[in-house]
PDB file of C-alpha atoms and ligand atoms in Angstrom:
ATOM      1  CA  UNK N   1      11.359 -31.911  -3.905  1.00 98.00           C
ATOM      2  CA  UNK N   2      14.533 -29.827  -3.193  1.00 98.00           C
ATOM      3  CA  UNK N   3      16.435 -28.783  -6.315  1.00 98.00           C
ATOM      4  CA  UNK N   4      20.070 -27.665  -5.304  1.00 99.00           C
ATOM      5  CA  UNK N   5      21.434 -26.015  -9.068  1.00 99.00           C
ATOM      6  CA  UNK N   6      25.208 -25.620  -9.131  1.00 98.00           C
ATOM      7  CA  UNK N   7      25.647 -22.346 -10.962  1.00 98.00           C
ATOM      8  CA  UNK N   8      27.929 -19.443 -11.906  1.00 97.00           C
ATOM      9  CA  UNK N   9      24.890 -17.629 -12.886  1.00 97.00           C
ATOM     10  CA  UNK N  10      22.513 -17.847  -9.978  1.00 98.00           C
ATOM     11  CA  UNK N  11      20.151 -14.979 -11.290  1.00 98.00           C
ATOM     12  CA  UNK N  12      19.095 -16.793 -14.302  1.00 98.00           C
ATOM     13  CA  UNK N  13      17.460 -20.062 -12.017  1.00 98.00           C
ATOM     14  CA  UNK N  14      15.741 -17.537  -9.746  1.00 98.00           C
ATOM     15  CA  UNK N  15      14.717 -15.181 -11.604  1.00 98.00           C
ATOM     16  CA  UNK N  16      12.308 -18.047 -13.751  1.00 98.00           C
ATOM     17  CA  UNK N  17      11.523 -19.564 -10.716  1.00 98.00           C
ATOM     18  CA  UNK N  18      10.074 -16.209  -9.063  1.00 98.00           C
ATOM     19  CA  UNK N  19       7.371 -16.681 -12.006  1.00 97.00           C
ATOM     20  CA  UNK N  20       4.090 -18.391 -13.054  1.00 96.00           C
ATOM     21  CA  UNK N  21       4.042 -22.243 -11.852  1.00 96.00           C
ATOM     22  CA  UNK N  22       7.575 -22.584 -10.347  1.00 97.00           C
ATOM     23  CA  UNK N  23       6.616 -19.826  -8.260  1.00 98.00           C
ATOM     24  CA  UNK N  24       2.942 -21.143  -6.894  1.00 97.00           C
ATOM     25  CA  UNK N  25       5.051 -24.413  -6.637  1.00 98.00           C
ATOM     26  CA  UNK N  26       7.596 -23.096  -4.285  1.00 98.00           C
ATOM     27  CA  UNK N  27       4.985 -20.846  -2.275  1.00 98.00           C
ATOM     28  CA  UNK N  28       3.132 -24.000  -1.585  1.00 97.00           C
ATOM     29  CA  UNK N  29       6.046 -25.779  -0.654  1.00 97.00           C
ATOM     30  CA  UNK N  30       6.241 -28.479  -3.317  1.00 98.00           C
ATOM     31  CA  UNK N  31       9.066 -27.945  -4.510  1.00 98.00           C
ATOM     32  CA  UNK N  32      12.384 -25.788  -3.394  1.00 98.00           C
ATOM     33  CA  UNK N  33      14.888 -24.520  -5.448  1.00 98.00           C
ATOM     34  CA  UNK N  34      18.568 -23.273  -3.982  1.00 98.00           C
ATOM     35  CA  UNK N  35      21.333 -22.279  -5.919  1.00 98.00           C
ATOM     36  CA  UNK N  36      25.254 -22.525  -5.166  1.00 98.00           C
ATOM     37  CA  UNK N  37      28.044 -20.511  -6.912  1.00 98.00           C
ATOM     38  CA  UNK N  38      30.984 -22.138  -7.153  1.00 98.00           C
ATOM     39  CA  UNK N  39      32.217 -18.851  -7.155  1.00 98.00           C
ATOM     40  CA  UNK N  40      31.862 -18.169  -3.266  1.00 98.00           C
ATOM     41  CA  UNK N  41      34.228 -21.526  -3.199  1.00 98.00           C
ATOM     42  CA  UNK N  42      37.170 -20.593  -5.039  1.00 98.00           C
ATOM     43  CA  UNK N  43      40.560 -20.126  -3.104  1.00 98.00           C
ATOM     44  CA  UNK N  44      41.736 -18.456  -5.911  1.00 97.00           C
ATOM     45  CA  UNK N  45      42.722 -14.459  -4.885  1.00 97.00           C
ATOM     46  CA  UNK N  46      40.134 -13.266  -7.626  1.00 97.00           C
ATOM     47  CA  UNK N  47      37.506 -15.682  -7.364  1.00 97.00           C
ATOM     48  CA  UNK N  48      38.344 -17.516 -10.745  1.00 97.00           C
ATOM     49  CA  UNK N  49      36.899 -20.971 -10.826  1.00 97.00           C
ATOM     50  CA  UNK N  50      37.896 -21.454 -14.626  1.00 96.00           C
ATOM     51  CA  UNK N  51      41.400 -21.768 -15.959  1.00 96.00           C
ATOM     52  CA  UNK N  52      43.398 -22.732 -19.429  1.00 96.00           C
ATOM     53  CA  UNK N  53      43.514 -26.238 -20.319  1.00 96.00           C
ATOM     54  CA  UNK N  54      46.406 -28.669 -20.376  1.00 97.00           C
ATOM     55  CA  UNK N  55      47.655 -29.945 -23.576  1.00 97.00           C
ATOM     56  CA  UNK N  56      46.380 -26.153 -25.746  1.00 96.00           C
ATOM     57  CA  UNK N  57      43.133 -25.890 -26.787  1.00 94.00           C
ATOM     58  CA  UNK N  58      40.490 -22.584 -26.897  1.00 93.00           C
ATOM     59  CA  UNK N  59      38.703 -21.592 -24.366  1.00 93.00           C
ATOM     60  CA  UNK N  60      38.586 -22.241 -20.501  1.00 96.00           C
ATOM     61  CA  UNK N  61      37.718 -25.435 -18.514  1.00 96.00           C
ATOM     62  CA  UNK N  62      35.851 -24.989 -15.419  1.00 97.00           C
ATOM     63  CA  UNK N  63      38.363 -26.153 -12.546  1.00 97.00           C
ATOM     64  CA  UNK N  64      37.822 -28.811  -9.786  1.00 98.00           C
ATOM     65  CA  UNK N  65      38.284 -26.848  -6.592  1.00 98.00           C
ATOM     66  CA  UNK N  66      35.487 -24.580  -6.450  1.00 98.00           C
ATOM     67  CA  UNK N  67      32.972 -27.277  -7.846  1.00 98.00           C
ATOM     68  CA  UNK N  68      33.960 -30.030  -5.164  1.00 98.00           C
ATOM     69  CA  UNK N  69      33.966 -27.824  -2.164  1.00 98.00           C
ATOM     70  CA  UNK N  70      30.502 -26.008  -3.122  1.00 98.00           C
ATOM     71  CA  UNK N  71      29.389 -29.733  -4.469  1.00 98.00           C
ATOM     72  CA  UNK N  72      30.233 -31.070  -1.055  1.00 98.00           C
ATOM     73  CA  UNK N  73      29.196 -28.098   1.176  1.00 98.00           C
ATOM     74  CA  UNK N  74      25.076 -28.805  -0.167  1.00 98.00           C
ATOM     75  CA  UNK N  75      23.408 -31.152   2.944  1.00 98.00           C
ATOM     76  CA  UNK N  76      22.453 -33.958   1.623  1.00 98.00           C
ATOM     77  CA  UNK N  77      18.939 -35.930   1.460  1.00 98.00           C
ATOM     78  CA  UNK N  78      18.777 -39.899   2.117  1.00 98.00           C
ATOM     79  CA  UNK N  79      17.372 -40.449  -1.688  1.00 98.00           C
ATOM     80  CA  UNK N  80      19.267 -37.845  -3.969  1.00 98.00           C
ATOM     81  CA  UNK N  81      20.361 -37.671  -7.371  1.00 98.00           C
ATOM     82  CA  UNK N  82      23.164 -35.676  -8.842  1.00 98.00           C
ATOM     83  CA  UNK N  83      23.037 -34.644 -11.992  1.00 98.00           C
ATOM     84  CA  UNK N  84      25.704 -33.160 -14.902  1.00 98.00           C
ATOM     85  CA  UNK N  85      23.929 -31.260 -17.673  1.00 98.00           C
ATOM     86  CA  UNK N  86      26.102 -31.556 -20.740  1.00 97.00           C
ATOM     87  CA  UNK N  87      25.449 -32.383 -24.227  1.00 96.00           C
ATOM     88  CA  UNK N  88      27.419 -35.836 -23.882  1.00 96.00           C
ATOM     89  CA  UNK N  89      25.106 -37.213 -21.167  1.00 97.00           C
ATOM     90  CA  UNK N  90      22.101 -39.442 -22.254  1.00 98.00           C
ATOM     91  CA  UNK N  91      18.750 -37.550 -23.908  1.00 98.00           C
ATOM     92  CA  UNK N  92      16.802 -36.214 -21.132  1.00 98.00           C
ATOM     93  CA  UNK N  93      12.801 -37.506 -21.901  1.00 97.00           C
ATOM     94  CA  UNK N  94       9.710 -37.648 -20.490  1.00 96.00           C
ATOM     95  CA  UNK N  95      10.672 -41.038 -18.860  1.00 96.00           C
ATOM     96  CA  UNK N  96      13.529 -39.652 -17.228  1.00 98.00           C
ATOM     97  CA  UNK N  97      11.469 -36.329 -15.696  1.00 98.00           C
ATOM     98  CA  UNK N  98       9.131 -39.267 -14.228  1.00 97.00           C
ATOM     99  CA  UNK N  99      11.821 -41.209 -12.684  1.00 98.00           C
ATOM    100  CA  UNK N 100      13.243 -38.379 -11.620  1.00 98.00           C
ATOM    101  CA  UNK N 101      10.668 -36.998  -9.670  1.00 98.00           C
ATOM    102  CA  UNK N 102      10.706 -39.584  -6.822  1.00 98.00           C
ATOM    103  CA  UNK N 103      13.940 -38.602  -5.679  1.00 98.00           C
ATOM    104  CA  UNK N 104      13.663 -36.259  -2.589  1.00 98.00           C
ATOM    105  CA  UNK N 105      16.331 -34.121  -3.987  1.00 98.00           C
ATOM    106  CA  UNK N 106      18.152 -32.969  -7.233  1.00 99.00           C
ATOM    107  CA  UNK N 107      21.550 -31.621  -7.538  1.00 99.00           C
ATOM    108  CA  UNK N 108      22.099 -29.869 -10.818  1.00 99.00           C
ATOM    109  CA  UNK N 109      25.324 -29.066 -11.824  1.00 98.00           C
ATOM    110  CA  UNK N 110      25.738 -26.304 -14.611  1.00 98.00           C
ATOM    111  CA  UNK N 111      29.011 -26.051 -16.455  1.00 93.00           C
ATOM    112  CA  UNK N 112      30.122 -23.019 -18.727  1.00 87.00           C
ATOM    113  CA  UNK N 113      32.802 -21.900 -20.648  1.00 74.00           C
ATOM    114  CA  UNK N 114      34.495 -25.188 -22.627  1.00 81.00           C
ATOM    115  CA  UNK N 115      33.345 -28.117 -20.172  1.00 91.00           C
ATOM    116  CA  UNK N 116      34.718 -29.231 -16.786  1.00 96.00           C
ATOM    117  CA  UNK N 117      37.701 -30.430 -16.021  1.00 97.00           C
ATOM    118  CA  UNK N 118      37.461 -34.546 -16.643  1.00 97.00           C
ATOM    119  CA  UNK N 119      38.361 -34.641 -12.636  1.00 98.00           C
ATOM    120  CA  UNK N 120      34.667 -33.391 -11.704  1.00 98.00           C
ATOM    121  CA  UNK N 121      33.589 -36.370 -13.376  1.00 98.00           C
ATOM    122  CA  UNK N 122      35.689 -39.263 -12.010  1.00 98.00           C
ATOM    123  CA  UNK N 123      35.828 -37.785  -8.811  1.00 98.00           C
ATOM    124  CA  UNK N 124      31.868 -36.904  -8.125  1.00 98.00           C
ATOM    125  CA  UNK N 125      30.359 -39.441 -10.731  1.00 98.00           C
ATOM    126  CA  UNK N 126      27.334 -37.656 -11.460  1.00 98.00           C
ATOM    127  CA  UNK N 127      24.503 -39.050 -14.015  1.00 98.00           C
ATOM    128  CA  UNK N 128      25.195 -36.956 -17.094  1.00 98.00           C
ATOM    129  CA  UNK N 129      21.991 -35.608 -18.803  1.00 98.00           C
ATOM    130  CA  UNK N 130      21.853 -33.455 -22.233  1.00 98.00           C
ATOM    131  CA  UNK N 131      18.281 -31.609 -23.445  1.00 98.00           C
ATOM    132  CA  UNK N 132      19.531 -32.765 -27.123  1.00 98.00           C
ATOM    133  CA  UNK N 133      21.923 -32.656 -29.644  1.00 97.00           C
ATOM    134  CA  UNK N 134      22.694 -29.458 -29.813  1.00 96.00           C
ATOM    135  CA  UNK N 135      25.341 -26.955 -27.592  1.00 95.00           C
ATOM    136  CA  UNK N 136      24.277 -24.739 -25.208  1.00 96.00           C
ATOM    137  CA  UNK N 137      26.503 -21.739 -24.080  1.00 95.00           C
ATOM    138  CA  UNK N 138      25.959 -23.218 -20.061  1.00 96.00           C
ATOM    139  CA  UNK N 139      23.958 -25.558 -18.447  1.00 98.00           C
ATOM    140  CA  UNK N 140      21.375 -23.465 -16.864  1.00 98.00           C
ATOM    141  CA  UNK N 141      18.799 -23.339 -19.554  1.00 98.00           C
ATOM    142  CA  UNK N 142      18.890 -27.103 -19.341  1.00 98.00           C
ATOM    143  CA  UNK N 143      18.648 -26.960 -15.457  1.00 98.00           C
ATOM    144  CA  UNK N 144      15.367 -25.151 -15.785  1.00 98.00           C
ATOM    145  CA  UNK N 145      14.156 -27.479 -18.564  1.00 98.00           C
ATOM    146  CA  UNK N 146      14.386 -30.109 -16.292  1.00 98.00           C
ATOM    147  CA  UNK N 147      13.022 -28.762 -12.858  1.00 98.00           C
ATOM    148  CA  UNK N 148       9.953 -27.548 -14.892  1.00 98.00           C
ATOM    149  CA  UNK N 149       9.566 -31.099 -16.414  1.00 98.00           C
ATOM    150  CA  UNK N 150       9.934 -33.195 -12.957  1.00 98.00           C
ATOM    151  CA  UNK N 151       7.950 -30.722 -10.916  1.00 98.00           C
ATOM    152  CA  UNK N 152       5.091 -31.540 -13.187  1.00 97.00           C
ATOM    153  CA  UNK N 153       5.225 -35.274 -12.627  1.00 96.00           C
ATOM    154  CA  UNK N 154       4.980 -34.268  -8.664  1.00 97.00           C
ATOM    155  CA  UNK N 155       1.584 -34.279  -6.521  1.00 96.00           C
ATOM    156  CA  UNK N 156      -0.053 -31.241  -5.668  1.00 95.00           C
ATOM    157  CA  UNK N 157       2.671 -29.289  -8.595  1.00 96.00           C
ATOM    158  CA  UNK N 158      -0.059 -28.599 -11.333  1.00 94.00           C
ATOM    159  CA  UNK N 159      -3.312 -27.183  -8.777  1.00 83.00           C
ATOM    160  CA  UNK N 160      -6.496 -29.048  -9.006  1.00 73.00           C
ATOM    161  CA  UNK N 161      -7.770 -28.015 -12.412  1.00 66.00           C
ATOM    162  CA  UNK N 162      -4.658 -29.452 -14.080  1.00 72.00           C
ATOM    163  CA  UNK N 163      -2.762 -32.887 -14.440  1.00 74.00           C
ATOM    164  CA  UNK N 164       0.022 -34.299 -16.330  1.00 81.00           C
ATOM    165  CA  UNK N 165      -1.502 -37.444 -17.043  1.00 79.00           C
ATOM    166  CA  UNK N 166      -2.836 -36.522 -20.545  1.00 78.00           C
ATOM    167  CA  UNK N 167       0.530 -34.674 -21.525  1.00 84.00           C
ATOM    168  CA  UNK N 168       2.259 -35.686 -24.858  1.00 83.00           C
ATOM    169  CA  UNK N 169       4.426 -38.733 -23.679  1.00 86.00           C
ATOM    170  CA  UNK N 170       3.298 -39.564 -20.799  1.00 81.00           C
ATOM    171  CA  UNK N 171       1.780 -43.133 -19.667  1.00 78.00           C
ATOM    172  CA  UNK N 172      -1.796 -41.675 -19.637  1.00 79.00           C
ATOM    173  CA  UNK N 173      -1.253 -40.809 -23.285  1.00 79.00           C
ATOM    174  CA  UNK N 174       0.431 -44.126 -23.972  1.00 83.00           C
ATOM    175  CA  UNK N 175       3.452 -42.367 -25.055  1.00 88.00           C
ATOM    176  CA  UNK N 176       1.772 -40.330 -27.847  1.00 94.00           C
ATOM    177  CA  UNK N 177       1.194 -36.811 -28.577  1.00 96.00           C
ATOM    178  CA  UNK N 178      -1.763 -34.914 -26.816  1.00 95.00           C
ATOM    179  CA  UNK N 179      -5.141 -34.204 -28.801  1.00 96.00           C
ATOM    180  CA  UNK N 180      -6.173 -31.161 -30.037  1.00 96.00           C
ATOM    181  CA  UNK N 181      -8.127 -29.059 -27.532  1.00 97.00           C
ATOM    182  CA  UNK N 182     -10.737 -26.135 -28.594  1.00 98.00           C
ATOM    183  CA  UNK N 183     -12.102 -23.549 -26.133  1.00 97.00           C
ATOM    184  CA  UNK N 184     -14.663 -20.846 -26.745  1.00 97.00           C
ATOM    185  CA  UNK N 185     -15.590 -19.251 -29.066  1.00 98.00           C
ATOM    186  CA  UNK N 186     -17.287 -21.988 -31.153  1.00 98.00           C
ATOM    187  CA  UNK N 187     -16.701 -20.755 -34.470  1.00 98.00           C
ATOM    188  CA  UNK N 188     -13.632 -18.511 -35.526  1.00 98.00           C
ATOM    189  CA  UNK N 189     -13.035 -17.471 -38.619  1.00 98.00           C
ATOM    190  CA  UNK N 190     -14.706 -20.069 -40.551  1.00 98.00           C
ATOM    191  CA  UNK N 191     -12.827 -22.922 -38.299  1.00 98.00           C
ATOM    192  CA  UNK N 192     -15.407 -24.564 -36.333  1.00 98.00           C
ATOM    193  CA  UNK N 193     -15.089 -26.825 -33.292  1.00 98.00           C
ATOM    194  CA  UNK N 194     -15.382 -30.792 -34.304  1.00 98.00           C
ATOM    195  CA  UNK N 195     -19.059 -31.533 -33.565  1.00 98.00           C
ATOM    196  CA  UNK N 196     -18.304 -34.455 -31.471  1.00 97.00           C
ATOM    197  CA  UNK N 197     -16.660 -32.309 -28.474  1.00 98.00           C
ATOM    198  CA  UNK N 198     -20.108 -30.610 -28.247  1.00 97.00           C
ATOM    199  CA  UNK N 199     -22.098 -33.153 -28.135  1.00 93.00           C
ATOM    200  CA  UNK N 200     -21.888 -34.093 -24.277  1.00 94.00           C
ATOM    201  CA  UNK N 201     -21.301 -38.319 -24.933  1.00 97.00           C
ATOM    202  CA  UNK N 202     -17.846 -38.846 -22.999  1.00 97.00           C
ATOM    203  CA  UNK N 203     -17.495 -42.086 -24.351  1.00 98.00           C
ATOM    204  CA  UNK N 204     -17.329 -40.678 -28.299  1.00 98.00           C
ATOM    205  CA  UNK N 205     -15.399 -37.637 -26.760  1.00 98.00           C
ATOM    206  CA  UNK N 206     -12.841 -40.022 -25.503  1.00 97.00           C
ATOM    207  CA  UNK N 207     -12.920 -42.131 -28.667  1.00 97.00           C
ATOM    208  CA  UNK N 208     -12.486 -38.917 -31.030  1.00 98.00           C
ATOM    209  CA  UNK N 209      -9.175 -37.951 -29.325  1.00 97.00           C
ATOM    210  CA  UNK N 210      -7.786 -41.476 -29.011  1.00 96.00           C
ATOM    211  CA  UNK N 211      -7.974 -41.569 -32.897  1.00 97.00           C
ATOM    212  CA  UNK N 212      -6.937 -37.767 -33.049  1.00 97.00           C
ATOM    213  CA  UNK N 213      -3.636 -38.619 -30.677  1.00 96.00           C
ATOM    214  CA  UNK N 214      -2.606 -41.655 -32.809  1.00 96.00           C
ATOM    215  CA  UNK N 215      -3.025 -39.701 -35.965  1.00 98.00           C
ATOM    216  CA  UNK N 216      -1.356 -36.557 -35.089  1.00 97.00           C
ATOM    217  CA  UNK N 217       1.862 -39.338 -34.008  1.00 97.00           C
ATOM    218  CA  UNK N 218       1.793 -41.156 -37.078  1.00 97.00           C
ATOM    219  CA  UNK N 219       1.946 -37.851 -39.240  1.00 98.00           C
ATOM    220  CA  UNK N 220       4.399 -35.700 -36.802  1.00 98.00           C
ATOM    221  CA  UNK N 221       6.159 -38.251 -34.831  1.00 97.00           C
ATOM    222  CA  UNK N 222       5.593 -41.698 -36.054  1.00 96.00           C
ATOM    223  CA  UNK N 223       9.300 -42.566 -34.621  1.00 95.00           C
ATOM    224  CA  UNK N 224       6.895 -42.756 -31.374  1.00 93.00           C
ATOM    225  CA  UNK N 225       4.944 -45.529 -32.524  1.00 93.00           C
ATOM    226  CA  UNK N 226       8.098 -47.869 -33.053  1.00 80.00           C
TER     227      UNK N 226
HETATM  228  N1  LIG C   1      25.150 -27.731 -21.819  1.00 68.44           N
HETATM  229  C1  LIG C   1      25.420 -27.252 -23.055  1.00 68.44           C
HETATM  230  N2  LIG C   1      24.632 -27.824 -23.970  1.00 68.44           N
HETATM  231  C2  LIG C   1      23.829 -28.693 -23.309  1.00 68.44           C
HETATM  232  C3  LIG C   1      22.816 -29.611 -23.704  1.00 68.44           C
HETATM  233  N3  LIG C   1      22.439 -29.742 -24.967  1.00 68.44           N
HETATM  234  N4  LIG C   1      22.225 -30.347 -22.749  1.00 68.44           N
HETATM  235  C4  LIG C   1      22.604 -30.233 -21.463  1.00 68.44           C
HETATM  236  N5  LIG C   1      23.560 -29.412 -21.038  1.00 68.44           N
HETATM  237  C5  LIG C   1      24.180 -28.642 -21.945  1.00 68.44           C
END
């Protein structure tokens, strides 16, 4: 998967990508991730690439000359998708991080400062895509939220010990939250692991967090079970 991120603030993506699994992912060559500053686009004399907006209003709108030049200078994969993170788009889920992760490549497009000019819109038709219903002060925190939640869904992302098939959400879960889990040691302070997970017999093991999942959704998510 090649993730292309659109950004004024290039540091932030790489430097969380140069860590833990992002940065085993890219080493094996799983996943890629490139970032573009609009800022190496602008025609403008002193690099601006945000101006005033039309009509009054605070702040500045990020303008549609440096975005469609740097947008259009990123080569292109057969089966891309380009996406707009912005509170207005539609909730990002697990579902979405799923689908996502068949494309062959992700353009991510960060805004800052007010929003973007409405042009960037009409003219590049992206899929808009908000992390939730709150604001953000730009779009990269949101980027990263959602190249750590499709690389997960991809083969070979997670090493051989690990899977996203039992993560809260996801199909092998049947859309519920993930059972508790208890390592070593097997008594801590007085809280003792449930006898059942040391008893060896898969089939009650598997039974035990079934139940556990569906009543950890009822009491903390039961939304879920609509
Ligand atoms: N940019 C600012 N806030 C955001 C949000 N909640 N989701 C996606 N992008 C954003």
């Amino acid at each position: 998967m090649i993730y292309n991120v659109i950004t004024l603030f290039p540091k932030i993506i790489e430097d969380y990508c140069a860590e833990s699994i992002t940065k085993r992912g890219i080493k094996n060559s799983v996943i890629e991730v490139k970032t573009h500053n609009p800022r190496d686009y602008s025609l403008d004399k002193h690099r601006r690439v945000d101006d005033t907006p039309y009509g009054g209003g605070e702040g500045m709108v990020l303008a549609c000359q440096p975005i469609f030049d740097c947008y259009f200078d990123i080569e292109k994969k057969e089966n891309f998708e380009f996406i707009m993170l912005t509170p207005q788009g539609e909730k990002f889920s697990q579902k979405i991080a799923k689908e996502l992760s068949s494309f062959e490549q992700i353009i991510l497009l960060c805004g800052h400062y007010e929003g973007f000019d409405e042009r960037i819109r009409l003219g590049l038709k992206p899929r808009e895509i908000s992390i939730g219903d709150y604001v953000l002060t730009g779009g990269e925190l949101p980027a990263l939220v959602l190249i750590d939640s499709i690389s997960r869904n991809l083969k070979d992302y997670l090493g051989k010990d690990a899977s996203s098939h039992n993560d809260s959400f996801s199909e092998g879960m049947s859309g519920l939250l993930e059972y508790p889990h208890y390592t070593k040691p097997r008594e801590y302070k007085g809280m003792k692991v449930p006898d059942v997970l040391l008893g060896g017999n898969h089939k009650e093991i598997e039974e035990f967090r079934k139940q556990q999942s569906l009543e950890r959704t009822q009491k903390k998510r039961p939304d879920l079970l609509n």
